[in-house]
CSV table of C-alpha atoms and ligand atoms in Angstrom, one decimal:
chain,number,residue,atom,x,y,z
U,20,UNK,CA,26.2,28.4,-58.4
U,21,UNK,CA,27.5,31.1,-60.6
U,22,UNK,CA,29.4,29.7,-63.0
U,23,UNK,CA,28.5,29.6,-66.4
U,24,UNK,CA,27.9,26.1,-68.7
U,25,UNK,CA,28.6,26.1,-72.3
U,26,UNK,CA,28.1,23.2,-74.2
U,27,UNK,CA,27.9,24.5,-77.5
U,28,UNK,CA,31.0,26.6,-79.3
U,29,UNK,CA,29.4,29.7,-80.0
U,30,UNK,CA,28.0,29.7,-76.5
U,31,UNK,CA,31.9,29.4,-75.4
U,32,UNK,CA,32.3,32.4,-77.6
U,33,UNK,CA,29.6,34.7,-76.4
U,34,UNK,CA,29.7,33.8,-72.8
U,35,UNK,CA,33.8,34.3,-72.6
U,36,UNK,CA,33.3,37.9,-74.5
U,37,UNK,CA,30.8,38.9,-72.1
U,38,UNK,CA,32.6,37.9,-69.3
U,39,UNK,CA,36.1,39.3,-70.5
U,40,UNK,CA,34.3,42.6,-71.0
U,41,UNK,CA,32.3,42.5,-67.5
U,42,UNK,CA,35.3,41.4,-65.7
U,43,UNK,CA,38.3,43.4,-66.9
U,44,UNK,CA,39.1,46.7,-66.1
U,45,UNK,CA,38.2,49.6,-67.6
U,46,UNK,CA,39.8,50.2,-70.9
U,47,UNK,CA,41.2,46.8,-71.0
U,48,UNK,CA,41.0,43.5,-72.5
U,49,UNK,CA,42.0,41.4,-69.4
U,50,UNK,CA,43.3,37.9,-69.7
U,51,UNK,CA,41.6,34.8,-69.6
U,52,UNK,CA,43.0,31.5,-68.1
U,53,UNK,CA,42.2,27.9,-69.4
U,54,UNK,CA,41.9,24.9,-67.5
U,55,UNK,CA,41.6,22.2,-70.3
U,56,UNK,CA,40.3,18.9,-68.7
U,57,UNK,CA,38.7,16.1,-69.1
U,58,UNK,CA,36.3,15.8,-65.7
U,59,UNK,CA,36.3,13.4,-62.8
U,60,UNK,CA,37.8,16.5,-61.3
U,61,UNK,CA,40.0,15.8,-57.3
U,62,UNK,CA,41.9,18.0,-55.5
U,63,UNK,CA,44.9,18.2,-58.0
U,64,UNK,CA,42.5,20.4,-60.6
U,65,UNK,CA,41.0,22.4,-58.3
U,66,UNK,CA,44.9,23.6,-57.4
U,67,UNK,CA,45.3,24.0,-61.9
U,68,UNK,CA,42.3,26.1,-61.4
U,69,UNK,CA,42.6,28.3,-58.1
U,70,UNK,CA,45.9,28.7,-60.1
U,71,UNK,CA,44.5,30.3,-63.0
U,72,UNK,CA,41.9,32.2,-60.9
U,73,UNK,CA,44.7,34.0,-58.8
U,74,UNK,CA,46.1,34.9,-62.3
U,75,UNK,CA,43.2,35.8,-65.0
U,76,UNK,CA,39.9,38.3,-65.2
U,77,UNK,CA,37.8,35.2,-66.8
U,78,UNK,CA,38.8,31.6,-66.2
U,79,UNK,CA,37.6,29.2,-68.5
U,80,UNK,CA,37.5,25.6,-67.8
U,81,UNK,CA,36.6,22.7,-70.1
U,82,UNK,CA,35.4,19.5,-69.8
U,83,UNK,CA,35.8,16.9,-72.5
U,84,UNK,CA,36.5,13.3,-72.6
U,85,UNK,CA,38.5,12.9,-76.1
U,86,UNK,CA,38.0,9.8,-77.9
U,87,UNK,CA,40.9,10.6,-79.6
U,88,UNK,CA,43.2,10.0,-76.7
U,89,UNK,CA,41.8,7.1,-75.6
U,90,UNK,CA,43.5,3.5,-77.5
U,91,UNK,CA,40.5,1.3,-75.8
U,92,UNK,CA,37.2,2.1,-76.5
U,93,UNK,CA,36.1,-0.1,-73.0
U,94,UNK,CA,38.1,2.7,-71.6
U,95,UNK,CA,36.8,5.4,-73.0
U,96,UNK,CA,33.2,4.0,-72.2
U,97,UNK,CA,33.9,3.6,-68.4
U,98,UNK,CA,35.8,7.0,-68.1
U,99,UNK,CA,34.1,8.5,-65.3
U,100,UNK,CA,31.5,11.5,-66.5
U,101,UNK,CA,30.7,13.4,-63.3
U,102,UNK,CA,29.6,17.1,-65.0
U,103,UNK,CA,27.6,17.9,-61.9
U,104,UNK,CA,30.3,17.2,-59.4
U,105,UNK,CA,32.8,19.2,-61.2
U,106,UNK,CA,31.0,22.4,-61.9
U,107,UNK,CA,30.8,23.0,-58.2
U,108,UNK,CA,34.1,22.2,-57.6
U,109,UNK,CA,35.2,24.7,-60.5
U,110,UNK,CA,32.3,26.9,-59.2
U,111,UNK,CA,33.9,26.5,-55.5
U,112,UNK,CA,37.1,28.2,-56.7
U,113,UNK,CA,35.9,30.9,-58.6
U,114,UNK,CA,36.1,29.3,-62.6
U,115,UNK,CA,33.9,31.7,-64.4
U,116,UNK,CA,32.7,29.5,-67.4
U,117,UNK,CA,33.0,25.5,-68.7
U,118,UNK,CA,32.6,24.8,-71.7
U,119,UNK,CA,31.2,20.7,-71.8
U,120,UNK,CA,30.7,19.9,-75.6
U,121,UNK,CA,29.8,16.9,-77.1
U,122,UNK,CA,32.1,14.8,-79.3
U,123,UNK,CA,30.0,15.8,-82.2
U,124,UNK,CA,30.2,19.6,-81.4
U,125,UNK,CA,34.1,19.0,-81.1
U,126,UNK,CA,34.6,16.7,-84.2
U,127,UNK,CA,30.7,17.3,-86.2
U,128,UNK,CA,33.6,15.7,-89.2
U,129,UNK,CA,33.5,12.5,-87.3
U,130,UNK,CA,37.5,11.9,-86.1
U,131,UNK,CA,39.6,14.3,-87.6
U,132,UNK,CA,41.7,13.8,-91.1
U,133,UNK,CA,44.6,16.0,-89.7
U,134,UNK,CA,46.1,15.7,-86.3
U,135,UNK,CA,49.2,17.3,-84.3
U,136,UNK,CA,51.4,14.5,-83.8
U,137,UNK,CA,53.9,14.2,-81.0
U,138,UNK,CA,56.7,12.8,-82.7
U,139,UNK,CA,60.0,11.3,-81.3
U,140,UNK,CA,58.9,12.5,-77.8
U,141,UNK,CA,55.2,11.2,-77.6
U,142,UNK,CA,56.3,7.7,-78.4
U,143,UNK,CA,59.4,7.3,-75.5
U,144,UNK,CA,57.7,6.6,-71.3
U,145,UNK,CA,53.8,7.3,-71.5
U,146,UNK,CA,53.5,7.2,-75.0
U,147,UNK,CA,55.6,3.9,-75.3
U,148,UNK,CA,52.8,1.9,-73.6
U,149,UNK,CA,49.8,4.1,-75.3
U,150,UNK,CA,50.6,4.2,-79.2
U,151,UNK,CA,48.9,7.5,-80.3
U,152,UNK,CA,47.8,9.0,-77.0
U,153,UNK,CA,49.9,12.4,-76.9
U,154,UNK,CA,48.8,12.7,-80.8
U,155,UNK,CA,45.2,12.8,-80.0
U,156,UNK,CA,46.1,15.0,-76.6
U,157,UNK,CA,47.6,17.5,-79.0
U,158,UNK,CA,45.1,17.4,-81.3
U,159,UNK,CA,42.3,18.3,-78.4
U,160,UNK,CA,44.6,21.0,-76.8
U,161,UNK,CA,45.2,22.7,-79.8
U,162,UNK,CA,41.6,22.9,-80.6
U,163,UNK,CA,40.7,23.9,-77.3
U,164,UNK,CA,43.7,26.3,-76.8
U,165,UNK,CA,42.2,27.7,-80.5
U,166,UNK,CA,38.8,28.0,-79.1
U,167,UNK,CA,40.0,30.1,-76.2
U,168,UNK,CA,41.3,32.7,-77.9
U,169,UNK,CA,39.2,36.1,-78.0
U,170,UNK,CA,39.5,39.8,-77.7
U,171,UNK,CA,41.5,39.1,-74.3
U,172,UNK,CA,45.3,40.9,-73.9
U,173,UNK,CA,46.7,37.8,-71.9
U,174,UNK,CA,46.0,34.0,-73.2
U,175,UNK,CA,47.6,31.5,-70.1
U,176,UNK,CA,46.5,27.7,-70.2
U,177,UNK,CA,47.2,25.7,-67.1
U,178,UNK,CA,48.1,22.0,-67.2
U,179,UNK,CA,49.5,19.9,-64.1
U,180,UNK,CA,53.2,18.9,-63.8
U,181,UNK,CA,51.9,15.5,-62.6
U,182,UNK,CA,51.5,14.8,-66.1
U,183,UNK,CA,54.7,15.9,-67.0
U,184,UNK,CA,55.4,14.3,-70.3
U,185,UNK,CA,52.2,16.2,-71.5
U,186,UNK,CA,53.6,19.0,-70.4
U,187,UNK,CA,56.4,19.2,-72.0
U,188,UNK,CA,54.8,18.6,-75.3
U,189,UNK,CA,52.1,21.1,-75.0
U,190,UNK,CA,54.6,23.8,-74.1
U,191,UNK,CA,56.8,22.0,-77.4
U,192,UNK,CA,53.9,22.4,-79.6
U,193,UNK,CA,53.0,25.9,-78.7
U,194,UNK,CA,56.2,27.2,-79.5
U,195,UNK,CA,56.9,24.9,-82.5
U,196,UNK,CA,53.8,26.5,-83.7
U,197,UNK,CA,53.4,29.6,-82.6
U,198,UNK,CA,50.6,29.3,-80.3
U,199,UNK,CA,50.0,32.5,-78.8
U,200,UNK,CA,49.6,31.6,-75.7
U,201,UNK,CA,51.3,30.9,-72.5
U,202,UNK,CA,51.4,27.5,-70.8
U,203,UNK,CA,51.4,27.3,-67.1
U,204,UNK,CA,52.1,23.7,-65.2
U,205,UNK,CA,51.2,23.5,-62.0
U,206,UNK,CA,53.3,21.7,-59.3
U,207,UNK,CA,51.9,18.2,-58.6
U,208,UNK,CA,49.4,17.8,-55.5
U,209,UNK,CA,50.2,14.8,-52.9
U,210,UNK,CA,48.0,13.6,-50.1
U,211,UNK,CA,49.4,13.8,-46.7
U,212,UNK,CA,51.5,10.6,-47.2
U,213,UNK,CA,53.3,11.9,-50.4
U,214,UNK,CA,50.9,10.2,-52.7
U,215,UNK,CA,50.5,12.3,-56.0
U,216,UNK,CA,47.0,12.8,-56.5
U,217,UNK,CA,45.3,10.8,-59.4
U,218,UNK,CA,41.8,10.3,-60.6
U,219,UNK,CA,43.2,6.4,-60.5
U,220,UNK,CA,44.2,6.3,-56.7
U,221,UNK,CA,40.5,5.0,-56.3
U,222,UNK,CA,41.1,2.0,-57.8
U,223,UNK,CA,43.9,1.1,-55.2
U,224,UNK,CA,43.6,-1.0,-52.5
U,225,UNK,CA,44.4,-0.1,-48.9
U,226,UNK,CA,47.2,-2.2,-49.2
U,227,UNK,CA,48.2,-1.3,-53.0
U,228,UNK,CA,47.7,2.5,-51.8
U,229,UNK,CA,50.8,1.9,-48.8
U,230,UNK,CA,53.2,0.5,-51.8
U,231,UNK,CA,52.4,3.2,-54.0
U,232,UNK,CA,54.4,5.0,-51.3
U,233,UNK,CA,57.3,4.0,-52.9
U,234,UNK,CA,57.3,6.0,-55.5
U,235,UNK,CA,57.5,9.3,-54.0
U,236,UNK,CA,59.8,7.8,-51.5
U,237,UNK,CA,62.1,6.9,-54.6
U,238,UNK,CA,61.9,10.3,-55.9
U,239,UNK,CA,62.2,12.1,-52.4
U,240,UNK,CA,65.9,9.8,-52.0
U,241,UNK,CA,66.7,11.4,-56.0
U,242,UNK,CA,66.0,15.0,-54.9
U,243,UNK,CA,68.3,14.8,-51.1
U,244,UNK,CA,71.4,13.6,-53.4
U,245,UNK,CA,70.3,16.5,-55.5
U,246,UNK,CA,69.8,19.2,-53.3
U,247,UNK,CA,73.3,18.3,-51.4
U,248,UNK,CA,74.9,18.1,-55.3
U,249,UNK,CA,75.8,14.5,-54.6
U,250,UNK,CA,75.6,11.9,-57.7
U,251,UNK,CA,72.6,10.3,-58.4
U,252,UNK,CA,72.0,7.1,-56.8
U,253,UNK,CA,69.1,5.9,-59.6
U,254,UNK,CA,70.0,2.6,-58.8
U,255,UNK,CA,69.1,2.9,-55.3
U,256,UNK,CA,65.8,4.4,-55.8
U,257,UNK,CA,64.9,1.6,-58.9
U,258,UNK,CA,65.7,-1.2,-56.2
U,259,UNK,CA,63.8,0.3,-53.4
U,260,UNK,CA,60.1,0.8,-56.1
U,261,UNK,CA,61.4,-3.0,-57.3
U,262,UNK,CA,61.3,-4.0,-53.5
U,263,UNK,CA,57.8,-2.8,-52.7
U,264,UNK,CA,55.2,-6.0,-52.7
U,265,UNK,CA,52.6,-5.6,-55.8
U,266,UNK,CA,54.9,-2.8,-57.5
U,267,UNK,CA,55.8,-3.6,-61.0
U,268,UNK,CA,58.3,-0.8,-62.8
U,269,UNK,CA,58.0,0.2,-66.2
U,270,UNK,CA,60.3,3.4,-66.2
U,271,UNK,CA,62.8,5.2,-63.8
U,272,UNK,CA,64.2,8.0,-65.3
U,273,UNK,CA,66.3,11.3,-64.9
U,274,UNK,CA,65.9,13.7,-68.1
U,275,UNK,CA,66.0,17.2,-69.2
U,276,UNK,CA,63.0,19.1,-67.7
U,277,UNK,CA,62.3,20.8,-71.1
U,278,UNK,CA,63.4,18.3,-73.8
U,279,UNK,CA,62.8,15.2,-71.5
U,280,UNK,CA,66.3,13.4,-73.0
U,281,UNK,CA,68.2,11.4,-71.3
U,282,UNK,CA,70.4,12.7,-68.4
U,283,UNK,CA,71.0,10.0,-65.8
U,284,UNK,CA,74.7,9.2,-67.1
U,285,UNK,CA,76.4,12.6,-66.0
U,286,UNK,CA,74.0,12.5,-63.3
U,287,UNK,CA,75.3,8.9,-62.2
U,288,UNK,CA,78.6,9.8,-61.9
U,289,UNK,CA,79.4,13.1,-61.5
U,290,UNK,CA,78.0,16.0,-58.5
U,291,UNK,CA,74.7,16.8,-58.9
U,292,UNK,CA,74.6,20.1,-60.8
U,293,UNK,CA,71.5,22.3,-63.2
U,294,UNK,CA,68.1,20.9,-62.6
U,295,UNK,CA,66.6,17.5,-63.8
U,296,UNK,CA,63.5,15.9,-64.0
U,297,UNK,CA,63.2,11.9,-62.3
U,298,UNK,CA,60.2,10.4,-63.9
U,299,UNK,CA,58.6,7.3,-62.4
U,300,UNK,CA,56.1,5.1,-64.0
U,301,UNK,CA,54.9,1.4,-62.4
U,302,UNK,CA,51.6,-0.8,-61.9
U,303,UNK,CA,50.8,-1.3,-58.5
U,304,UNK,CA,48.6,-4.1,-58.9
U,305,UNK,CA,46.2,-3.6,-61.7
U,306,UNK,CA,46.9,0.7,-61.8
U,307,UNK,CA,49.2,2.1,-63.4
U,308,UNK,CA,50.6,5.0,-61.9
U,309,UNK,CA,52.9,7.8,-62.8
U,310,UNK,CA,54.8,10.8,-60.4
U,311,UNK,CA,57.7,12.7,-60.8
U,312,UNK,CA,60.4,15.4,-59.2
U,313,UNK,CA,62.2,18.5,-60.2
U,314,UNK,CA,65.5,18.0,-59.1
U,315,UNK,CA,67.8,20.5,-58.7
A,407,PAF,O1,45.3,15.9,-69.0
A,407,PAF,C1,44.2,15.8,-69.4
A,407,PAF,O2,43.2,15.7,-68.7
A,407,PAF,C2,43.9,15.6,-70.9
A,407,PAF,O3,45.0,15.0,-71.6
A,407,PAF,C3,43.7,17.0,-71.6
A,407,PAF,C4,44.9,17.9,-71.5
A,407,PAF,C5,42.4,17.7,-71.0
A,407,PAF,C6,43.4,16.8,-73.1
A,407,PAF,O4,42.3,16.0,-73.3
């Protein structure tokens, strides 16, 4: 292996220096691509970091399960920590560096007095059924987007679209507070079957795996009308995830790609027009699973 392991922040720091200044070319600073995550690493993150590869001199990636993001501490306790696993998946794809601190190295103040918070937005879909969750996101990504930043000319951090709601409020908060830095999502990964890829697709049964079809199926019948500028049939696609056996929805949505609001009604009635985003969200059996579509 060649990549590099950091566990400590000052060994972030030195190692990302040398690197930027071994790696750039002459007379530069070169750019350095981050790949915040938080491990148990499939498919889906190696494409977020083959990504920032193609794109960066030095590409950082870090590994760091945040208590603060978790609601249930049995959660947090059996979220899978497979540090070995990942690095030569990261190393497989030519990530430079990860940087693996401990929660003490991260938060040595125990949990933090002052937090980003998500507002409005981090409490509608994914937020709605995980009070606080995008807050203590935030607060991590900050700190690790702060903690990337060095000598280098160009700052990109790369975050998947599967996680779009995340997405949106990262690329919110960097411009609400003038982050400088430039946020990269990365188009979802699917298995051959259209299944989005998810470290919880392990948990599903063979047969809980077939009706998880659904909900890219769902989306796929949003984004025909869309593409052929047809109105939105949302309440085909909601009776056809209601229909599958096991599938229980929680959300169907159309919204605005950047602002996530509302957008179903004009969508409903009138030809498709502009792009969208559809947002799906439903247990299928006991996990819960999210996906969504760009429409438009
Ligand atoms: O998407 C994730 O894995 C996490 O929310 C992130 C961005 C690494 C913050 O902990």
């Amino acid at each position: 292996m060649t990549i590099t392991l950091a566990t400590t922040i000052a060994e972030l720091k030195a190692s990302a220096a040398a690197l930027l200044a071994a790696k750039a070319a002459p007379g530069t600073a070169g750019s350095l691509g981050l790949v915040p995550t938080m491990g148990a690493l499939h498919a889906g993150h190696a494409e977020l970091a083959r990504t920032a590869v193609a794109a960066n001199d030095v590409v950082v990636a870090t590994i760091f399960v945040n208590p603060l993001q978790f609601g249930d501490a049995v959660d947090l306790e059996r979220y899978p920590r497979t540090l070995e696993a990942d690095m030569a998946l990261l190393d497989g794809v030519g990530v430079d560096l990860v940087f693996a601190p401990s929660v003490e190295e991260m938060y040595p103040g125990g949990e933090p007095m002052v937090r980003i918070t998500a507002g409005e937005l981090g409490g509608k879909f994914e937020g709605a059924s995980r009070p606080g969750h995008f807050d203590g996101a935030l607060t991590v990504v900050s700190k690790l987007l702060h903690l990337g930043m060095g000598p280098q000319a160009a700052y990109r951090a790369y975050f998947g679209q599967k996680d779009a709601q995340q997405v949106a409020l990262v690329q919110r908060m960097v411009v609400d507070m003038n982050f400088p830095v430039e946020i990269a999502a990365v188009p979802i990964v699917r298995d051959a079957d259209g299944l989005a890829l998810s470290s919880r697709n392990r948990f599903l049964s063979d047969d809980e795996r077939q009706a998880a079809l659904v909900l890219s199926r769902a989306l796929r019948l949003l984004k025909e009308r869309a593409d052929a500028h047809e109105p939105l049939d949302l309440e085909s696609a909601e009776a056809l995830v209601r229909s599958a056996p096991g599938v229980e929805l929680d959300y169907f949505e159309v919204v605005d790609p950047g602002t996530l609001a509302p957008r179903a009604e004009n969508c409903r009635e009138t030809p498709f027009t502009g792009q969208a985003l559809a947002l799906v969200a439903a247990a299928v059996g006991p996990v819960r699973l999210i996906d969504n579509m760009l429409l438009g």
